[in-house]
């Protein structure tokens, strides 16, 4: 938890303080770091507390809050797609970049990502708090997550599962398709560049965004879009830990290690 909070916090501070990073790309990246901070702060403190104290219970309200803030991390789905579009415009349409990626548009994309993620969180938390849960059932997980809680409900959850699946298509598959399409077009443009330096810079940026997208979307799709019959608790815990704990920790490393501007800003601190 500490490395993730430290890395994302420093990334936000660095982007805010260094004028060289006051661009649409880093503005969106700072919001990604904020989302990662919210995501990991929602899960790890309760998990550590349960481990240290031995008290492994959680109230319905606490579970609802975990669902809300954890699902707010779904805002990353939309933000990562916005960041991918930003990189496509920067590489393929550099002369029109300032016009196409204006500051009002970037602010709107960030705000809409937060709002869409929050709306999904409110919906899931409200629905789960309305479900009757059988006494004596334990959550076989280290935090409250929709696919795990569905199995504990004592009522018919098929309608909710169908709606959740549709939401997953909208929040996962559509943004992922946009990321893959823009990355493909970007890579095609990179291969046509004559400048070796420009090709290296564009390739590094593309690889960074594609790596983050594959890590996050891949794990989320495995958790939320697998058939119910294929959901094994042990595997679910591992994959959930990957996208809720390890991915937020790796994001600052991926962007700082493969980005010359960020490394330059670190060097001037």
mmCIF file of C-alpha atoms in Angstrom, residues 10-30 97 103 255-256 259-269:
data_model
loop_
_atom_site.group_PDB
_atom_site.id
_atom_site.type_symbol
_atom_site.label_atom_id
_atom_site.label_comp_id
_atom_site.label_asym_id
_atom_site.label_seq_id
_atom_site.Cartn_x
_atom_site.Cartn_y
_atom_site.Cartn_z
ATOM 1 C CA UNK A 10 4.528 11.859 -5.975
ATOM 2 C CA UNK A 11 3.286 11.560 -9.555
ATOM 3 C CA UNK A 12 0.403 13.958 -8.841
ATOM 4 C CA UNK A 13 2.728 16.378 -7.034
ATOM 5 C CA UNK A 14 5.330 16.246 -9.793
ATOM 6 C CA UNK A 15 2.772 16.924 -12.524
ATOM 7 C CA UNK A 16 1.349 19.815 -10.520
ATOM 8 C CA UNK A 17 4.727 21.400 -9.773
ATOM 9 C CA UNK A 18 6.667 20.979 -13.026
ATOM 10 C CA UNK A 19 5.562 23.339 -15.856
ATOM 11 C CA UNK A 20 6.941 20.905 -18.457
ATOM 12 C CA UNK A 21 4.221 18.447 -17.441
ATOM 13 C CA UNK A 22 1.342 20.908 -17.744
ATOM 14 C CA UNK A 23 -0.042 19.209 -20.834
ATOM 15 C CA UNK A 24 -3.285 17.311 -21.529
ATOM 16 C CA UNK A 25 -1.521 13.941 -21.323
ATOM 17 C CA UNK A 26 -0.137 14.559 -17.849
ATOM 18 C CA UNK A 27 -3.333 16.207 -16.696
ATOM 19 C CA UNK A 28 -5.135 12.949 -17.477
ATOM 20 C CA UNK A 29 -2.293 10.945 -15.935
ATOM 21 C CA UNK A 30 -2.631 12.898 -12.681
ATOM 22 C CA UNK A 97 -3.156 18.615 -31.232
ATOM 23 C CA UNK A 103 -8.172 22.062 -22.036
ATOM 24 C CA UNK A 255 4.871 5.864 -16.837
ATOM 25 C CA UNK A 256 8.011 7.187 -15.153
ATOM 26 C CA UNK A 259 8.758 8.496 -20.263
ATOM 27 C CA UNK A 260 11.542 10.978 -20.870
ATOM 28 C CA UNK A 261 9.601 14.022 -19.657
ATOM 29 C CA UNK A 262 8.768 12.403 -16.335
ATOM 30 C CA UNK A 263 12.339 11.189 -15.843
ATOM 31 C CA UNK A 264 13.569 14.705 -16.606
ATOM 32 C CA UNK A 265 11.156 16.169 -14.075
ATOM 33 C CA UNK A 266 12.322 13.661 -11.459
ATOM 34 C CA UNK A 267 15.897 14.653 -12.143
ATOM 35 C CA UNK A 268 15.196 18.348 -11.527
ATOM 36 C CA UNK A 269 13.461 17.768 -8.184
#
